[in-house]
Short mmCIF file of C-alpha atoms in Angstrom, two decimals:
data_model
loop_
_atom_site.label_atom_id
_atom_site.label_comp_id
_atom_site.label_asym_id
_atom_site.label_seq_id
_atom_site.Cartn_x
_atom_site.Cartn_y
_atom_site.Cartn_z
CA MET A 337 -84.25 45.08 -3.63
CA ARG A 338 -82.96 41.52 -4.15
CA ILE A 339 -79.67 41.61 -6.04
CA ALA A 340 -77.47 38.78 -7.39
CA VAL A 341 -73.84 39.92 -7.90
CA VAL A 342 -72.22 37.47 -10.38
CA GLY A 343 -68.47 37.40 -9.94
CA LEU A 344 -66.79 38.12 -6.61
CA GLY A 345 -63.56 39.58 -7.88
CA TYR A 346 -62.55 43.17 -7.15
CA VAL A 347 -65.60 44.92 -8.61
CA GLY A 348 -68.14 42.28 -7.62
CA CYS A 349 -66.90 42.04 -4.00
CA VAL A 350 -67.06 45.77 -3.46
CA SER A 351 -70.35 46.15 -5.28
CA ALA A 352 -71.93 43.35 -3.24
CA ALA A 353 -70.84 44.73 0.11
CA CYS A 354 -71.73 48.33 -0.71
CA PHE A 355 -75.19 47.51 -2.06
CA ALA A 356 -75.84 45.41 1.03
CA SER A 357 -74.73 48.28 3.22
CA ARG A 358 -77.45 50.33 1.56
CA GLY A 359 -80.11 47.96 2.72
CA HIS A 360 -80.42 45.60 -0.27
CA GLU A 361 -80.52 41.82 0.04
CA VAL A 362 -77.49 40.61 -1.88
CA ILE A 363 -76.41 37.16 -3.03
CA GLY A 364 -72.84 36.91 -4.26
CA VAL A 365 -72.10 34.32 -6.92
CA ASP A 366 -68.73 32.85 -7.89
CA ASN A 367 -67.55 29.52 -9.19
CA ASN A 368 -64.59 29.65 -6.80
CA PRO A 369 -65.69 27.94 -3.58
CA VAL A 370 -62.94 29.65 -1.61
CA LYS A 371 -64.29 33.12 -2.41
CA VAL A 372 -67.82 31.93 -1.54
CA ASP A 373 -66.66 30.44 1.79
CA LEU A 374 -64.68 33.57 2.75
CA THR A 375 -67.67 35.80 1.98
CA ASN A 376 -70.07 33.66 3.96
CA ARG A 377 -67.69 33.85 6.94
CA GLY A 378 -67.74 37.64 6.69
CA VAL A 379 -64.20 37.86 5.22
CA ALA A 380 -63.71 39.92 2.00
CA PRO A 381 -61.97 37.87 -0.73
CA VAL A 382 -59.97 40.98 -1.79
CA VAL A 383 -57.71 43.34 0.14
CA GLU A 384 -59.08 46.81 -0.01
CA GLU A 385 -59.58 49.78 2.30
CA ARG A 386 -62.76 49.37 4.46
CA ILE A 387 -64.03 46.32 2.53
CA GLY A 388 -63.11 43.87 5.29
CA GLU A 389 -65.10 45.71 7.97
CA LEU A 390 -68.01 46.39 5.58
CA THR A 391 -68.20 42.73 4.50
CA ALA A 392 -68.22 41.47 8.05
CA GLU A 393 -70.90 43.96 8.99
CA VAL A 394 -73.38 43.14 6.16
CA VAL A 395 -72.88 39.35 6.48
CA ALA A 396 -73.56 39.57 10.23
CA ALA A 397 -76.69 41.61 9.50
CA GLY A 398 -77.92 38.90 7.05
CA ARG A 399 -77.88 41.19 4.06
CA LEU A 400 -75.06 39.39 2.18
CA ARG A 401 -74.48 35.76 1.49
CA ALA A 402 -72.65 33.88 -1.30
CA THR A 403 -73.15 30.75 -3.36
CA THR A 404 -71.71 28.82 -6.32
CA ASP A 405 -75.22 28.16 -7.60
CA ILE A 406 -75.85 30.92 -10.19
CA GLU A 407 -79.22 29.50 -11.14
CA ALA A 408 -80.63 29.62 -7.60
CA ALA A 409 -79.18 33.18 -7.07
CA ILE A 410 -80.77 34.53 -10.24
CA ALA A 411 -84.11 32.85 -9.49
CA ALA A 412 -84.18 34.46 -6.07
CA SER A 413 -83.28 37.97 -7.29
CA ASP A 414 -84.92 40.94 -9.00
CA VAL A 415 -81.73 42.15 -10.65
CA SER A 416 -78.42 40.53 -11.49
CA LEU A 417 -75.19 42.54 -11.61
CA VAL A 418 -72.63 40.83 -13.87
CA CYS A 419 -69.13 41.65 -12.66
CA VAL A 420 -67.03 38.96 -14.29
CA GLY A 421 -63.69 39.72 -15.84
CA THR A 422 -62.91 40.68 -19.44
CA PRO A 423 -59.16 40.02 -19.68
CA SER A 424 -57.21 41.06 -22.72
CA ALA A 425 -54.95 39.00 -24.93
CA PRO A 426 -51.37 40.12 -25.72
CA ASN A 427 -52.69 41.74 -28.95
CA GLY A 428 -55.20 43.80 -26.92
CA ARG A 429 -58.24 41.74 -27.95
CA MET A 430 -60.87 41.64 -25.13
CA SER A 431 -62.03 38.19 -24.03
CA THR A 432 -65.80 37.82 -23.66
CA GLU A 433 -65.61 34.16 -22.59
CA TYR A 434 -66.90 34.70 -19.05
CA LEU A 435 -69.55 37.18 -20.16
CA GLU A 436 -70.93 34.74 -22.73
CA ARG A 437 -71.05 31.89 -20.23
CA VAL A 438 -72.86 34.00 -17.62
CA ALA A 439 -75.31 35.43 -20.14
CA THR A 440 -76.23 31.91 -21.26
CA GLN A 441 -76.68 30.75 -17.67
CA ILE A 442 -78.85 33.71 -16.75
CA GLY A 443 -80.88 33.30 -19.95
CA ALA A 444 -81.67 29.71 -19.00
CA VAL A 445 -83.07 30.83 -15.65
CA LEU A 446 -85.10 33.64 -17.29
CA ALA A 447 -86.84 31.02 -19.45
CA ASP A 448 -88.73 29.71 -16.37
CA LEU A 449 -89.02 32.95 -14.42
CA ASP A 450 -92.60 34.28 -14.13
CA ARG A 451 -91.58 37.84 -13.18
CA TRP A 452 -89.53 40.74 -14.47
CA HIS A 453 -85.83 40.46 -14.01
CA THR A 454 -83.19 42.96 -15.14
CA VAL A 455 -79.69 41.92 -16.16
CA VAL A 456 -77.12 44.69 -15.49
CA PHE A 457 -73.61 44.38 -16.90
CA ARG A 458 -70.97 46.00 -14.77
CA SER A 459 -68.03 44.40 -16.56
CA THR A 460 -65.84 46.59 -18.79
CA MET A 461 -66.67 45.73 -22.39
CA LEU A 462 -66.24 47.39 -25.83
CA PRO A 463 -69.16 49.14 -27.46
CA GLY A 464 -71.47 46.67 -29.21
CA THR A 465 -70.67 43.77 -26.90
CA CYS A 466 -73.99 43.99 -25.02
CA LEU A 467 -76.40 44.53 -27.93
CA ASP A 468 -74.63 42.46 -30.50
CA LEU A 469 -73.40 39.52 -28.42
CA LEU A 470 -74.91 39.29 -24.95
CA VAL A 471 -78.49 40.24 -25.65
CA PRO A 472 -78.81 37.61 -28.42
CA LEU A 473 -77.36 35.03 -26.03
CA LEU A 474 -79.83 36.00 -23.32
CA GLU A 475 -82.70 35.83 -25.78
CA LYS A 476 -81.63 32.54 -27.30
CA ALA A 477 -81.26 30.82 -23.89
CA SER A 478 -84.45 32.26 -22.51
CA GLY A 479 -86.68 32.17 -25.61
CA ARG A 480 -87.78 35.65 -24.57
CA THR A 481 -87.32 39.19 -25.80
CA ALA A 482 -85.04 41.70 -24.10
CA GLY A 483 -86.76 44.96 -23.18
CA VAL A 484 -90.16 43.29 -23.33
CA ASP A 485 -89.95 40.14 -21.17
CA PHE A 486 -86.85 41.03 -19.17
CA GLY A 487 -84.62 44.07 -18.75
CA VAL A 488 -81.03 44.79 -19.77
CA ALA A 489 -78.69 47.63 -18.82
CA VAL A 490 -75.01 48.48 -18.75
CA ASN A 491 -73.73 50.17 -15.57
CA PRO A 492 -69.94 50.65 -15.74
CA GLU A 493 -68.06 51.09 -12.47
CA PHE A 494 -65.57 53.77 -11.65
CA LEU A 495 -63.84 52.25 -8.64
CA ARG A 496 -60.15 52.85 -7.98
CA GLU A 497 -58.15 50.21 -6.10
CA GLY A 498 -57.34 51.55 -2.65
CA SER A 499 -60.40 53.76 -2.46
CA SER A 500 -63.11 51.70 -4.03
CA VAL A 501 -65.58 51.79 -1.16
CA ARG A 502 -65.28 55.58 -0.97
CA ASP A 503 -65.68 55.77 -4.71
CA PHE A 504 -68.81 53.65 -4.63
CA LEU A 505 -70.45 55.74 -1.92
CA ASP A 506 -69.23 59.06 -3.32
CA PRO A 507 -69.19 58.49 -7.12
CA PRO A 508 -68.09 61.18 -9.62
CA LYS A 509 -71.02 60.11 -11.77
CA THR A 510 -73.41 57.22 -12.37
CA VAL A 511 -73.76 55.96 -15.91
CA ILE A 512 -76.77 53.86 -16.96
CA GLY A 513 -76.90 52.44 -20.47
CA GLN A 514 -80.50 51.38 -20.76
CA LEU A 515 -82.04 49.04 -23.27
CA ASP A 516 -85.50 49.97 -21.97
CA GLU A 517 -86.76 52.63 -19.65
CA ARG A 518 -87.95 50.22 -17.01
CA SER A 519 -84.50 48.79 -16.59
CA GLY A 520 -83.04 52.29 -16.43
CA ASP A 521 -85.45 53.21 -13.71
CA LEU A 522 -84.49 50.16 -11.69
CA VAL A 523 -80.79 50.79 -11.92
CA ALA A 524 -81.29 54.46 -11.06
CA GLU A 525 -83.22 53.41 -7.97
CA LEU A 526 -80.21 51.39 -6.79
CA TYR A 527 -78.18 54.56 -6.52
CA THR A 528 -80.81 56.85 -5.03
CA GLY A 529 -79.33 59.23 -2.50
CA LEU A 530 -75.75 58.98 -3.72
CA PRO A 531 -73.97 62.12 -4.96
CA GLY A 532 -72.87 62.71 -8.57
CA GLU A 533 -74.86 63.28 -11.71
CA VAL A 534 -76.78 60.37 -13.23
CA PHE A 535 -76.45 59.89 -16.98
CA ARG A 536 -79.01 57.64 -18.74
CA VAL A 537 -77.63 56.98 -22.18
CA PRO A 538 -77.76 54.44 -25.00
CA VAL A 539 -76.08 51.08 -24.12
CA PRO A 540 -73.04 51.51 -26.49
CA VAL A 541 -72.38 55.01 -25.02
CA ALA A 542 -72.21 53.51 -21.50
CA GLU A 543 -69.85 50.86 -22.73
CA MET A 544 -67.55 53.47 -24.37
CA ILE A 545 -67.42 55.82 -21.38
CA LYS A 546 -65.48 53.42 -19.21
CA TYR A 547 -62.77 53.15 -21.89
CA VAL A 548 -62.63 56.90 -22.44
CA ASP A 549 -62.22 57.49 -18.74
CA ASN A 550 -59.41 55.02 -18.24
CA THR A 551 -57.59 55.96 -21.47
CA PHE A 552 -57.66 59.66 -20.41
CA HIS A 553 -56.38 58.79 -16.96
CA GLY A 554 -53.47 56.91 -18.55
CA LEU A 555 -52.90 59.80 -20.98
CA LYS A 556 -52.68 62.29 -18.09
CA ILE A 557 -50.15 60.15 -16.21
CA ALA A 558 -48.00 59.71 -19.28
CA PHE A 559 -48.23 63.45 -20.04
CA ALA A 560 -47.19 64.42 -16.51
CA ASN A 561 -44.36 61.93 -16.59
CA GLU A 562 -42.97 63.23 -19.90
CA ILE A 563 -43.19 66.80 -18.67
CA GLY A 564 -41.35 65.62 -15.52
CA ALA A 565 -38.59 64.02 -17.59
CA ILE A 566 -38.16 67.13 -19.83
CA SER A 567 -38.19 69.44 -16.79
CA ARG A 568 -35.56 67.41 -14.98
CA GLY A 569 -33.41 67.38 -18.13
CA LEU A 570 -33.63 71.15 -18.31
CA GLY A 571 -32.87 71.56 -14.62
CA LEU A 572 -36.38 72.50 -13.53
CA ASP A 573 -38.61 71.31 -10.72
CA SER A 574 -41.42 69.59 -12.58
CA HIS A 575 -43.79 69.85 -9.58
CA GLN A 576 -43.44 73.61 -9.49
CA VAL A 577 -44.16 73.64 -13.23
CA MET A 578 -47.23 71.47 -12.91
CA ASP A 579 -48.52 73.33 -9.87
CA VAL A 580 -48.76 76.46 -12.02
CA PHE A 581 -50.20 74.41 -14.95
CA MET A 582 -52.90 72.86 -12.75
CA ALA A 583 -53.90 76.17 -11.20
CA ASP A 584 -55.42 77.17 -14.58
CA ARG A 585 -58.94 75.77 -14.30
CA LYS A 586 -60.26 77.73 -17.26
CA LEU A 587 -58.16 76.18 -20.05
CA ASN A 588 -55.95 73.41 -18.55
CA ILE A 589 -57.85 71.38 -15.94
CA SER A 590 -61.21 72.01 -17.50
CA THR A 591 -63.55 70.98 -20.31
CA ALA A 592 -61.69 73.22 -22.73
CA TYR A 593 -60.43 71.49 -25.92
CA LEU A 594 -62.15 68.15 -25.15
CA ARG A 595 -64.99 68.31 -27.65
CA PRO A 596 -64.22 66.26 -30.79
CA GLY A 597 -63.85 68.48 -33.84
CA PHE A 598 -61.33 69.37 -36.46
CA ALA A 599 -57.51 69.41 -36.25
CA PHE A 600 -55.72 72.16 -34.28
CA GLY A 601 -53.57 74.79 -35.85
CA GLY A 602 -52.60 78.43 -35.54
CA SER A 603 -49.39 80.20 -34.72
CA CYS A 604 -48.82 78.70 -31.27
CA LEU A 605 -49.84 75.07 -30.73
CA PRO A 606 -47.92 73.38 -33.65
CA LYS A 607 -44.83 75.66 -33.19
CA ASP A 608 -44.60 75.17 -29.41
CA LEU A 609 -45.08 71.42 -29.62
CA ARG A 610 -42.22 71.17 -32.04
CA GLY A 611 -40.10 73.41 -29.82
CA LEU A 612 -40.67 71.41 -26.66
CA VAL A 613 -40.00 68.06 -28.44
CA TYR A 614 -36.79 69.53 -29.82
CA ALA A 615 -35.76 70.77 -26.39
CA ALA A 616 -36.38 67.26 -25.04
CA ARG A 617 -34.06 65.80 -27.65
CA THR A 618 -31.30 68.23 -26.70
CA VAL A 619 -31.24 66.74 -23.20
CA ASP A 620 -31.61 63.14 -24.42
CA VAL A 621 -35.24 62.74 -23.25
CA SER A 622 -37.48 60.50 -25.37
CA THR A 623 -41.07 61.80 -25.73
CA PRO A 624 -43.16 59.06 -27.37
CA LEU A 625 -46.39 60.82 -26.30
CA LEU A 626 -45.62 64.44 -27.05
CA GLY A 627 -43.62 63.49 -30.12
CA HIS A 628 -46.70 61.91 -31.68
CA VAL A 629 -49.23 64.67 -30.97
CA LEU A 630 -48.56 66.38 -34.37
CA ALA A 631 -48.73 63.03 -36.08
CA ALA A 632 -52.16 62.47 -34.52
CA ASN A 633 -53.24 65.87 -35.71
CA GLU A 634 -51.99 65.07 -39.20
CA GLU A 635 -53.99 61.85 -39.16
CA HIS A 636 -57.12 63.84 -38.37
CA LEU A 637 -56.51 66.08 -41.40
CA ARG A 638 -56.28 62.88 -43.50
CA ARG A 639 -59.63 61.76 -42.15
CA ALA A 640 -61.18 65.05 -43.23
CA PHE A 641 -59.75 64.74 -46.72
CA ASP A 642 -61.00 61.14 -46.99
CA LEU A 643 -64.55 62.25 -46.02
CA VAL A 644 -64.51 64.89 -48.75
CA ALA A 645 -63.26 62.35 -51.24
CA ALA A 646 -66.02 59.97 -50.24
CA THR A 647 -68.69 62.44 -51.37
CA GLY A 648 -67.86 61.42 -54.95
CA THR A 649 -67.84 64.88 -56.41
CA ARG A 650 -65.05 67.23 -57.46
CA LYS A 651 -66.91 70.52 -56.95
CA ILE A 652 -66.42 71.45 -53.35
CA GLY A 653 -67.50 74.50 -51.34
CA MET A 654 -65.67 75.18 -48.10
CA PHE A 655 -66.96 77.40 -45.32
CA GLY A 656 -63.94 78.79 -43.47
CA LEU A 657 -60.24 79.13 -44.12
CA SER A 658 -58.64 80.80 -41.04
CA PHE A 659 -57.57 78.54 -38.21
CA LYS A 660 -60.63 79.48 -36.18
CA PRO A 661 -63.64 81.80 -36.58
CA GLY A 662 -63.29 85.49 -35.66
CA THR A 663 -59.74 85.80 -36.96
CA ASP A 664 -58.02 86.09 -40.31
CA ASP A 665 -54.90 84.16 -39.12
CA LEU A 666 -54.03 81.57 -41.70
CA ARG A 667 -50.70 80.42 -40.20
CA GLU A 668 -50.85 76.59 -39.94
CA SER A 669 -54.60 76.65 -40.30
CA PRO A 670 -55.88 73.09 -40.70
CA LEU A 671 -58.58 74.36 -43.09
CA ALA A 672 -55.90 76.05 -45.26
CA ASP A 673 -53.98 72.74 -45.14
CA LEU A 674 -57.14 70.80 -46.23
CA ALA A 675 -57.71 73.41 -49.01
CA GLU A 676 -54.11 72.98 -50.22
CA ARG A 677 -54.59 69.19 -50.37
CA LEU A 678 -57.87 69.39 -52.26
CA ILE A 679 -56.45 71.85 -54.80
CA GLY A 680 -53.33 69.69 -55.18
CA LYS A 681 -55.60 66.68 -55.92
CA GLY A 682 -57.45 68.53 -58.65
CA TYR A 683 -60.65 69.36 -56.78
CA ASP A 684 -62.67 72.36 -58.08
CA LEU A 685 -62.66 74.26 -54.80
CA ARG A 686 -64.37 77.48 -53.70
CA ILE A 687 -63.92 79.02 -50.24
CA TYR A 688 -65.97 81.51 -48.30
CA ASP A 689 -64.64 83.11 -45.07
CA THR A 690 -66.12 86.33 -43.74
CA ASN A 691 -62.80 87.22 -42.07
CA VAL A 692 -60.40 86.58 -44.91
CA SER A 693 -59.98 89.12 -47.73
CA LEU A 694 -57.06 89.03 -50.12
CA SER A 695 -56.83 92.85 -50.05
CA ARG A 696 -56.26 92.82 -46.30
CA LEU A 697 -53.75 89.93 -46.06
CA ILE A 698 -50.38 91.25 -45.09
CA GLY A 699 -47.25 90.07 -43.21
CA ALA A 700 -47.17 86.44 -42.09
CA ASN A 701 -50.64 85.74 -43.64
CA ARG A 702 -49.51 87.04 -47.03
CA ASP A 703 -46.29 84.96 -46.78
CA PHE A 704 -48.32 81.87 -45.93
CA ILE A 705 -50.68 82.33 -48.87
CA ASP A 706 -47.84 82.99 -51.32
CA ARG A 707 -46.16 79.70 -50.27
CA HIS A 708 -49.15 77.37 -49.78
CA LEU A 709 -52.15 78.81 -51.68
CA PRO A 710 -50.80 81.00 -54.39
CA HIS A 711 -54.01 80.64 -56.39
CA LEU A 712 -56.25 81.71 -53.46
CA SER A 713 -57.65 84.58 -55.49
CA GLU A 714 -59.12 82.07 -57.91
CA VAL A 715 -60.92 80.04 -55.21
CA LEU A 716 -61.90 82.67 -52.58
CA VAL A 717 -65.47 84.00 -53.12
CA ASP A 718 -67.04 87.10 -51.71
CA THR A 719 -70.54 85.79 -51.05
CA VAL A 720 -72.22 82.63 -49.84
CA ASP A 721 -74.39 82.65 -52.95
CA GLU A 722 -71.30 82.16 -55.09
CA LEU A 723 -70.37 79.17 -52.98
CA LEU A 724 -73.84 77.71 -53.04
CA ASP A 725 -74.11 78.08 -56.81
CA HIS A 726 -70.79 76.37 -57.36
CA ALA A 727 -70.62 73.44 -54.98
CA GLU A 728 -72.00 69.93 -55.21
CA ALA A 729 -70.72 69.13 -51.74
CA PHE A 730 -69.76 71.35 -48.73
CA VAL A 731 -67.10 71.31 -46.08
CA VAL A 732 -68.05 73.24 -42.90
CA GLY A 733 -65.10 74.56 -40.94
CA HIS A 734 -66.69 77.61 -39.31
CA ARG A 735 -69.97 78.04 -37.57
CA ASP A 736 -70.55 81.84 -37.68
CA GLN A 737 -74.02 83.09 -38.47
CA PRO A 738 -73.56 83.66 -42.25
CA VAL A 739 -72.46 80.02 -42.54
CA LEU A 740 -75.48 78.73 -40.56
CA ASP A 741 -77.86 80.89 -42.59
CA ALA A 742 -76.29 79.58 -45.82
CA LEU A 743 -76.54 75.92 -44.72
CA ALA A 744 -80.22 76.36 -44.00
CA ARG A 745 -80.65 76.89 -47.74
CA VAL A 746 -78.64 73.75 -48.73
CA ASP A 747 -80.74 70.98 -50.20
CA ASP A 748 -79.68 67.32 -50.01
CA ARG A 749 -76.15 67.98 -51.20
CA PRO A 750 -73.45 66.21 -49.13
CA ILE A 751 -72.06 68.04 -46.13
CA VAL A 752 -68.82 67.20 -44.33
CA ASP A 753 -69.17 68.74 -40.91
CA LEU A 754 -65.85 69.50 -39.18
CA ILE A 755 -67.20 71.55 -36.26
CA ARG A 756 -70.50 69.86 -35.29
CA LEU A 757 -73.28 72.11 -36.45
CA PRO A 758 -75.95 73.07 -33.85
CA ASP A 759 -78.45 70.83 -35.69
CA ALA A 760 -76.03 67.96 -36.26
CA PRO A 761 -78.28 65.31 -34.54
CA ALA A 762 -81.15 66.17 -36.92
CA ARG A 763 -78.88 66.32 -39.94
CA ARG A 764 -77.61 62.80 -39.31
CA ALA A 765 -80.87 61.53 -40.71
CA ASN A 766 -79.71 62.86 -44.09
CA PRO A 767 -77.54 60.23 -45.82
CA GLY A 768 -75.41 62.98 -47.37
CA TYR A 769 -74.38 64.41 -43.98
CA VAL A 770 -71.32 63.17 -42.17
CA GLY A 771 -69.54 64.50 -39.08
CA ILE A 772 -65.82 63.97 -38.61
CA GLY A 773 -66.24 62.52 -35.12
CA TRP A 774 -69.91 62.00 -34.48
#
C-alpha cells in the first residue's frame, strides 16, 4: 500500500519506518527540511532503540523516502497517516493548530483526486476533535463528503519511548475508530499479521482510549510511589509489599473494579483508606492521590443525586439499599447514603431490597440504620409492586433477578441506572433513561 506519513516526529518517524519494513511504500512528510534530509540519507531524525538501523534498511531498499511537499505526497498515496503534534497549553488546553493546517492541506488535494483516499489520524486528540473539527475542514477544503468520497479513521498509537519499534511490531492492541467501514477495513489491513486484538469502534471512542490509557499509567505510577513513600515512612520495604500486591491477578492486577458504576462503600474500603492516609500523616508523608480517593467517591455520590433531581419528580423508587447485591450489609453503603440525602431533601422515597428486612437487622446494621435512616420502616417496602405503584422515577442500584423482572414492567418513567443494566444500550433510546457513566 502507498502511505504518506505526515509529521516526522517521534510517532511519525517510527510509524514510517515500521510500515515500510512491512513492505509498504512510504513517503514521510515534514515541513522541517533537516528531518527530511536526514530521512532521505537513511538517518532517523529521533534517537530510539532500533529505529536507526530500521530507517537505514528501508531507505536503502527504496521503501521509504521523505519530502516537504505534502500535496505531492498525498496525491501519490492511498492513505495518509497524520502524526503531527497536539501540544498542550499551561492550562491543559490541547492545541489543534497543526491538525487543522494539515487537514486543510489534505482536503485541498482530495478536491482533485480521482480515486479513494483515506485520512487516518494518529495524533492524540480529545473526543470530538475528528468529527466536529477535522472532518468539516476536510470536507470544506475538498468540496467532498467524508465516508462517501473519501475515508476517515482514527488510529491512536501506543508506543513507549525506548521500546517503540518493539511496541509497533508487538502491540498490546490495535484501535481503529472508523467513520466508514471501508476505511476501517483499510486500516485493519495495515496491521494484518501483527499480534494483539483489533478493536473497531466509533471515532470518539478511539480518541478517548489513548487518554484513558495514559491517564491510568500515570495513576499507577503515582499510586506505587505513594505506597513506596508510606512504606518507607513505616520502615517497610515497598518492593516486598508491591511484589505481594502484584501477585494477585484476580483482584489487583486484573479487570476487577474497572467498570464504571456507582460509588464504593462497605465495611472495608472507606475505613481502610482513611486508616492508611492517617498512618501516612503520622510519619509526615503527604498523600495527594490516596488522600483524595474518598473525595472522588463523594463526588460520584453527588452525581447520582443530581441525576435523580434532574428527573423532575419527588416520588422516587429505589432498587437496592445494601452496599452490594447478595448481602444485607448497610455499613457505608453508597445507596444508603443516597437514600439519606434524598430523604433529607424531602423526596418521597420508597426502597425495595430483597436482602434487607428490618426484622433481621441487628448489630452494626441496626446501629447504622438508627443513626442514618431512623425512618427506614416508613420507606422500605416488601414487594416490587409497592415500589412500582408508588414511584414516578426509579433509581437502580442492584441488578438481581427480581429487579430486572420489575424493570421489564416499567413504562416510560425515568430511570437512573447506577449499575448498567444488561439492556442499557437499548434503553438509551428512551429519553427518560440515564446511566451514571454511560
